[in-house]
Amino acid sequence: MPVERQHNDSESSGERPFEVRLAAALHAAGDTFEADRGTLVAGGTVRGRRLRLWRRTTVLGGAAGVALAGVGGALLAPWSGAPSERSPSAVSTTPRPAASPTARAVTSDDMISMLEKLLPEGKFSKPAGRGVDANGPLVAPYAQVVFDDGHGPGAVSVAVNRVLPGGSDARQAVQCPDKIYTPYDGCVTRHLPDASVVTVVKGYEYPDRRVDTKLWTANLVTPDGHHVSVSEWNAAAEKDAPISRDEPPLSAAQLVKLAAAKEWRGVVDAIPEDPRQTQEPPVAQGEGRPILKTLTSLVPKGLKVVAHGSDDDSEFSYVVVDDGKGRSLVQINVQPDMSDVAKQLFGAGSETLPDGTRVAERKEPGEKGGAGVVMWTVDTMRADGFRVVISAFNSGSQQSAATRTAPALTMKQLRAIALSAKWRP
């Protein structure tokens, strides 16, 4: 019998579904994908050892890059158009190893046909997909259709990729999202008889719930490194479509069954292996040690830590503090070797300390939709590119309304934390 573990509000760790899809997309794009660094900014979501691109394009306190939004965004999600439409050439990466003589291409029509055959009886429309070209660039295959079981249309998509068995991406793919950043109604992780792990999340397309579109996902990882991600909505499209039914068309059990279908593993096997993914990336200087303990030790006296992030992350963590006047989220990124983005981060208005450390301070509105939320940020970079950036909010979550007029920490206190010598090995 499958082993099942139910997660409640107090059990929140890991990544949001979007981040999982984004990580897979970035793996598909590889290090040669040249993105607009001014556009690709994210709010405190760097997790552990990421691809160099993700670390380079992440600026704590910005808005998520719209070019990567949706079901994995422009890299993983469907493009609008005919079912056989392919991804833009800009997504291409370095050439893959030659496929074996027995490998055959999996077309976009193959992907769409497999998805339709694996879904329950119903009507299908607006198919889109991308297949596997055995000799083409490294891109993640996917399929999406609008499925109507007689109770209203709902978009259903599946994307597959390969992850390193036992690696960080494999673990993160099946972790429940952190409710501080991604509210959801339920998250269940199951261990299947074949030793695969699958996590089903019942959440929402918009974390701030400005539109009540539901997004349910199932992420499955096999012992051999097959990663299958299934998503469904209670609308005919993930965004900008009216809600057409109370819940997405597939139940949690049906999501698991779809994700576990053997057909998807065959598609993953058709993707030639990327030699860059044969081992975990090397740990850069300053990485490899949890930062939660350090952050907690630097919280000023009089503030009680009432919630916190993962204790096994070397680049990102957070605490929620309360001084008796309301909760306040405090999040931090610690990133070595960031000199190449210094000019973008520290422009007019920043200062340079005698030891060469650059400091920028900002007070701005929150970007995640919480009513009245403000974000105070202190961004620092040592002369060798070692960056520590910390933000505090006047709410316990960016998505929830403000609980106080200002964050619990002053700019002076945030500055002291960011400049602390404790961050260095």
PDB file of N, CA and C in Angstrom, residues 211-262:
ATOM      1  N   VAL A 211      -7.731  36.565  -8.204  1.00  0.00           N
ATOM      2  CA  VAL A 211      -8.694  35.792  -8.973  1.00  0.00           C
ATOM      3  C   VAL A 211      -8.656  34.394  -8.397  1.00  0.00           C
ATOM      4  N   ASP A 212      -9.803  33.804  -8.159  1.00  0.00           N
ATOM      5  CA  ASP A 212      -9.854  32.551  -7.427  1.00  0.00           C
ATOM      6  C   ASP A 212      -9.676  31.332  -8.329  1.00  0.00           C
ATOM      7  N   THR A 213      -8.822  31.430  -9.319  1.00  0.00           N
ATOM      8  CA  THR A 213      -8.535  30.290 -10.184  1.00  0.00           C
ATOM      9  C   THR A 213      -7.730  29.256  -9.414  1.00  0.00           C
ATOM     10  N   LYS A 214      -8.228  28.028  -9.370  1.00  0.00           N
ATOM     11  CA  LYS A 214      -7.529  26.975  -8.647  1.00  0.00           C
ATOM     12  C   LYS A 214      -6.490  26.308  -9.540  1.00  0.00           C
ATOM     13  N   LEU A 215      -5.356  25.985  -8.964  1.00  0.00           N
ATOM     14  CA  LEU A 215      -4.278  25.274  -9.644  1.00  0.00           C
ATOM     15  C   LEU A 215      -3.906  24.069  -8.793  1.00  0.00           C
ATOM     16  N   TRP A 216      -4.149  22.883  -9.329  1.00  0.00           N
ATOM     17  CA  TRP A 216      -3.766  21.641  -8.653  1.00  0.00           C
ATOM     18  C   TRP A 216      -2.625  21.016  -9.429  1.00  0.00           C
ATOM     19  N   THR A 217      -1.618  20.558  -8.722  1.00  0.00           N
ATOM     20  CA  THR A 217      -0.450  19.987  -9.378  1.00  0.00           C
ATOM     21  C   THR A 217      -0.075  18.642  -8.765  1.00  0.00           C
ATOM     22  N   ALA A 218       0.551  17.815  -9.574  1.00  0.00           N
ATOM     23  CA  ALA A 218       1.163  16.572  -9.097  1.00  0.00           C
ATOM     24  C   ALA A 218       2.563  16.515  -9.679  1.00  0.00           C
ATOM     25  N   ASN A 219       3.554  16.412  -8.812  1.00  0.00           N
ATOM     26  CA  ASN A 219       4.938  16.266  -9.247  1.00  0.00           C
ATOM     27  C   ASN A 219       5.444  14.911  -8.805  1.00  0.00           C
ATOM     28  N   LEU A 220       5.897  14.113  -9.764  1.00  0.00           N
ATOM     29  CA  LEU A 220       6.364  12.761  -9.496  1.00  0.00           C
ATOM     30  C   LEU A 220       7.809  12.618  -9.926  1.00  0.00           C
ATOM     31  N   VAL A 221       8.611  11.979  -9.076  1.00  0.00           N
ATOM     32  CA  VAL A 221      10.006  11.686  -9.385  1.00  0.00           C
ATOM     33  C   VAL A 221      10.245  10.200  -9.134  1.00  0.00           C
ATOM     34  N   THR A 222      10.826   9.524 -10.115  1.00  0.00           N
ATOM     35  CA  THR A 222      11.115   8.098  -9.989  1.00  0.00           C
ATOM     36  C   THR A 222      12.544   7.898  -9.490  1.00  0.00           C
ATOM     37  N   PRO A 223      12.862   6.694  -9.014  1.00  0.00           N
ATOM     38  CA  PRO A 223      14.238   6.432  -8.577  1.00  0.00           C
ATOM     39  C   PRO A 223      15.264   6.605  -9.694  1.00  0.00           C
ATOM     40  N   ASP A 224      14.814   6.520 -10.945  1.00  0.00           N
ATOM     41  CA  ASP A 224      15.722   6.667 -12.082  1.00  0.00           C
ATOM     42  C   ASP A 224      15.843   8.108 -12.569  1.00  0.00           C
ATOM     43  N   GLY A 225      15.158   9.038 -11.908  1.00  0.00           N
ATOM     44  CA  GLY A 225      15.285  10.437 -12.278  1.00  0.00           C
ATOM     45  C   GLY A 225      14.281  10.939 -13.280  1.00  0.00           C
ATOM     46  N   HIS A 226      13.185  10.196 -13.525  1.00  0.00           N
ATOM     47  CA  HIS A 226      12.109  10.735 -14.364  1.00  0.00           C
ATOM     48  C   HIS A 226      11.314  11.740 -13.530  1.00  0.00           C
ATOM     49  N   HIS A 227      11.122  12.934 -14.065  1.00  0.00           N
ATOM     50  CA  HIS A 227      10.312  13.948 -13.386  1.00  0.00           C
ATOM     51  C   HIS A 227       9.107  14.271 -14.253  1.00  0.00           C
ATOM     52  N   VAL A 228       7.916  14.033 -13.722  1.00  0.00           N
ATOM     53  CA  VAL A 228       6.664  14.306 -14.431  1.00  0.00           C
ATOM     54  C   VAL A 228       5.881  15.320 -13.614  1.00  0.00           C
ATOM     55  N   SER A 229       5.499  16.415 -14.235  1.00  0.00           N
ATOM     56  CA  SER A 229       4.744  17.469 -13.568  1.00  0.00           C
ATOM     57  C   SER A 229       3.405  17.659 -14.278  1.00  0.00           C
ATOM     58  N   VAL A 230       2.310  17.438 -13.568  1.00  0.00           N
ATOM     59  CA  VAL A 230       0.960  17.587 -14.108  1.00  0.00           C
ATOM     60  C   VAL A 230       0.289  18.764 -13.414  1.00  0.00           C
ATOM     61  N   SER A 231      -0.363  19.610 -14.192  1.00  0.00           N
ATOM     62  CA  SER A 231      -1.078  20.761 -13.641  1.00  0.00           C
ATOM     63  C   SER A 231      -2.475  20.830 -14.244  1.00  0.00           C
ATOM     64  N   GLU A 232      -3.422  21.311 -13.463  1.00  0.00           N
ATOM     65  CA  GLU A 232      -4.790  21.488 -13.961  1.00  0.00           C
ATOM     66  C   GLU A 232      -5.432  22.682 -13.278  1.00  0.00           C
ATOM     67  N   TRP A 233      -6.402  23.277 -13.976  1.00  0.00           N
ATOM     68  CA  TRP A 233      -7.069  24.479 -13.501  1.00  0.00           C
ATOM     69  C   TRP A 233      -8.583  24.310 -13.628  1.00  0.00           C
ATOM     70  N   ASN A 234      -9.324  25.075 -12.855  1.00  0.00           N
ATOM     71  CA  ASN A 234     -10.785  25.085 -12.981  1.00  0.00           C
ATOM     72  C   ASN A 234     -11.238  26.187 -13.939  1.00  0.00           C
ATOM     73  N   ALA A 235     -10.453  26.358 -14.979  1.00  0.00           N
ATOM     74  CA  ALA A 235     -10.725  27.329 -16.039  1.00  0.00           C
ATOM     75  C   ALA A 235     -10.088  26.787 -17.314  1.00  0.00           C
ATOM     76  N   ALA A 236     -10.477  27.332 -18.435  1.00  0.00           N
ATOM     77  CA  ALA A 236      -9.969  26.846 -19.714  1.00  0.00           C
ATOM     78  C   ALA A 236      -8.540  27.302 -19.991  1.00  0.00           C
ATOM     79  N   ALA A 237      -8.012  28.181 -19.171  1.00  0.00           N
ATOM     80  CA  ALA A 237      -6.631  28.625 -19.301  1.00  0.00           C
ATOM     81  C   ALA A 237      -6.124  28.975 -17.918  1.00  0.00           C
ATOM     82  N   GLU A 238      -4.815  28.947 -17.749  1.00  0.00           N
ATOM     83  CA  GLU A 238      -4.266  29.209 -16.422  1.00  0.00           C
ATOM     84  C   GLU A 238      -4.494  30.647 -15.992  1.00  0.00           C
ATOM     85  N   LYS A 239      -4.504  31.584 -16.944  1.00  0.00           N
ATOM     86  CA  LYS A 239      -4.720  32.991 -16.627  1.00  0.00           C
ATOM     87  C   LYS A 239      -5.695  33.588 -17.636  1.00  0.00           C
ATOM     88  N   ASP A 240      -6.365  34.646 -17.206  1.00  0.00           N
ATOM     89  CA  ASP A 240      -7.211  35.446 -18.094  1.00  0.00           C
ATOM     90  C   ASP A 240      -8.341  34.642 -18.723  1.00  0.00           C
ATOM     91  N   ALA A 241      -8.868  33.675 -17.992  1.00  0.00           N
ATOM     92  CA  ALA A 241     -10.036  32.919 -18.451  1.00  0.00           C
ATOM     93  C   ALA A 241     -11.010  32.813 -17.290  1.00  0.00           C
ATOM     94  N   PRO A 242     -12.308  32.933 -17.550  1.00  0.00           N
ATOM     95  CA  PRO A 242     -13.288  32.854 -16.456  1.00  0.00           C
ATOM     96  C   PRO A 242     -13.291  31.472 -15.813  1.00  0.00           C
ATOM     97  N   ILE A 243     -13.577  31.435 -14.526  1.00  0.00           N
ATOM     98  CA  ILE A 243     -13.702  30.161 -13.817  1.00  0.00           C
ATOM     99  C   ILE A 243     -14.912  29.423 -14.377  1.00  0.00           C
ATOM    100  N   SER A 244     -14.706  28.189 -14.819  1.00  0.00           N
ATOM    101  CA  SER A 244     -15.752  27.442 -15.515  1.00  0.00           C
ATOM    102  C   SER A 244     -16.316  26.281 -14.712  1.00  0.00           C
ATOM    103  N   ARG A 245     -15.732  26.006 -13.552  1.00  0.00           N
ATOM    104  CA  ARG A 245     -16.180  24.897 -12.715  1.00  0.00           C
ATOM    105  C   ARG A 245     -15.655  25.138 -11.304  1.00  0.00           C
ATOM    106  N   ASP A 246     -16.261  24.464 -10.320  1.00  0.00           N
ATOM    107  CA  ASP A 246     -15.869  24.691  -8.932  1.00  0.00           C
ATOM    108  C   ASP A 246     -14.442  24.229  -8.662  1.00  0.00           C
ATOM    109  N   GLU A 247     -14.066  23.074  -9.220  1.00  0.00           N
ATOM    110  CA  GLU A 247     -12.737  22.517  -9.007  1.00  0.00           C
ATOM    111  C   GLU A 247     -12.168  22.042 -10.333  1.00  0.00           C
ATOM    112  N   PRO A 248     -10.860  21.875 -10.426  1.00  0.00           N
ATOM    113  CA  PRO A 248     -10.275  21.317 -11.647  1.00  0.00           C
ATOM    114  C   PRO A 248     -10.867  19.946 -11.947  1.00  0.00           C
ATOM    115  N   PRO A 249     -10.796  19.474 -13.184  1.00  0.00           N
ATOM    116  CA  PRO A 249     -11.529  18.271 -13.585  1.00  0.00           C
ATOM    117  C   PRO A 249     -11.027  16.962 -12.986  1.00  0.00           C
ATOM    118  N   LEU A 250      -9.742  16.851 -12.632  1.00  0.00           N
ATOM    119  CA  LEU A 250      -9.216  15.592 -12.121  1.00  0.00           C
ATOM    120  C   LEU A 250      -9.124  15.600 -10.606  1.00  0.00           C
ATOM    121  N   SER A 251      -9.461  14.481  -9.998  1.00  0.00           N
ATOM    122  CA  SER A 251      -9.298  14.338  -8.555  1.00  0.00           C
ATOM    123  C   SER A 251      -7.823  14.133  -8.229  1.00  0.00           C
ATOM    124  N   ALA A 252      -7.487  14.170  -6.960  1.00  0.00           N
ATOM    125  CA  ALA A 252      -6.097  13.951  -6.563  1.00  0.00           C
ATOM    126  C   ALA A 252      -5.619  12.575  -7.017  1.00  0.00           C
ATOM    127  N   ALA A 253      -6.466  11.580  -6.875  1.00  0.00           N
ATOM    128  CA  ALA A 253      -6.096  10.224  -7.286  1.00  0.00           C
ATOM    129  C   ALA A 253      -5.868  10.159  -8.796  1.00  0.00           C
ATOM    130  N   GLN A 254      -6.688  10.870  -9.555  1.00  0.00           N
ATOM    131  CA  GLN A 254      -6.520  10.874 -11.011  1.00  0.00           C
ATOM    132  C   GLN A 254      -5.251  11.623 -11.424  1.00  0.00           C
ATOM    133  N   LEU A 255      -4.903  12.673 -10.673  1.00  0.00           N
ATOM    134  CA  LEU A 255      -3.654  13.372 -10.944  1.00  0.00           C
ATOM    135  C   LEU A 255      -2.457  12.449 -10.752  1.00  0.00           C
ATOM    136  N   VAL A 256      -2.494  11.690  -9.654  1.00  0.00           N
ATOM    137  CA  VAL A 256      -1.401  10.760  -9.375  1.00  0.00           C
ATOM    138  C   VAL A 256      -1.307   9.702 -10.472  1.00  0.00           C
ATOM    139  N   LYS A 257      -2.460   9.170 -10.879  1.00  0.00           N
ATOM    140  CA  LYS A 257      -2.480   8.145 -11.923  1.00  0.00           C
ATOM    141  C   LYS A 257      -1.911   8.688 -13.229  1.00  0.00           C
ATOM    142  N   LEU A 258      -2.274   9.924 -13.577  1.00  0.00           N
ATOM    143  CA  LEU A 258      -1.777  10.527 -14.800  1.00  0.00           C
ATOM    144  C   LEU A 258      -0.268  10.749 -14.722  1.00  0.00           C
ATOM    145  N   ALA A 259       0.206  11.260 -13.599  1.00  0.00           N
ATOM    146  CA  ALA A 259       1.634  11.517 -13.457  1.00  0.00           C
ATOM    147  C   ALA A 259       2.447  10.226 -13.469  1.00  0.00           C
ATOM    148  N   ALA A 260       1.863   9.140 -12.956  1.00  0.00           N
ATOM    149  CA  ALA A 260       2.585   7.877 -12.835  1.00  0.00           C
ATOM    150  C   ALA A 260       2.534   7.030 -14.097  1.00  0.00           C
ATOM    151  N   ALA A 261       1.834   7.473 -15.125  1.00  0.00           N
ATOM    152  CA  ALA A 261       1.704   6.679 -16.353  1.00  0.00           C
ATOM    153  C   ALA A 261       3.073   6.379 -16.958  1.00  0.00           C
ATOM    154  N   LYS A 262       3.271   5.136 -17.354  1.00  0.00           N
ATOM    155  CA  LYS A 262       4.558   4.694 -17.893  1.00  0.00           C
ATOM    156  C   LYS A 262       4.920   5.425 -19.185  1.00  0.00           C
TER     157      LYS A 262
END
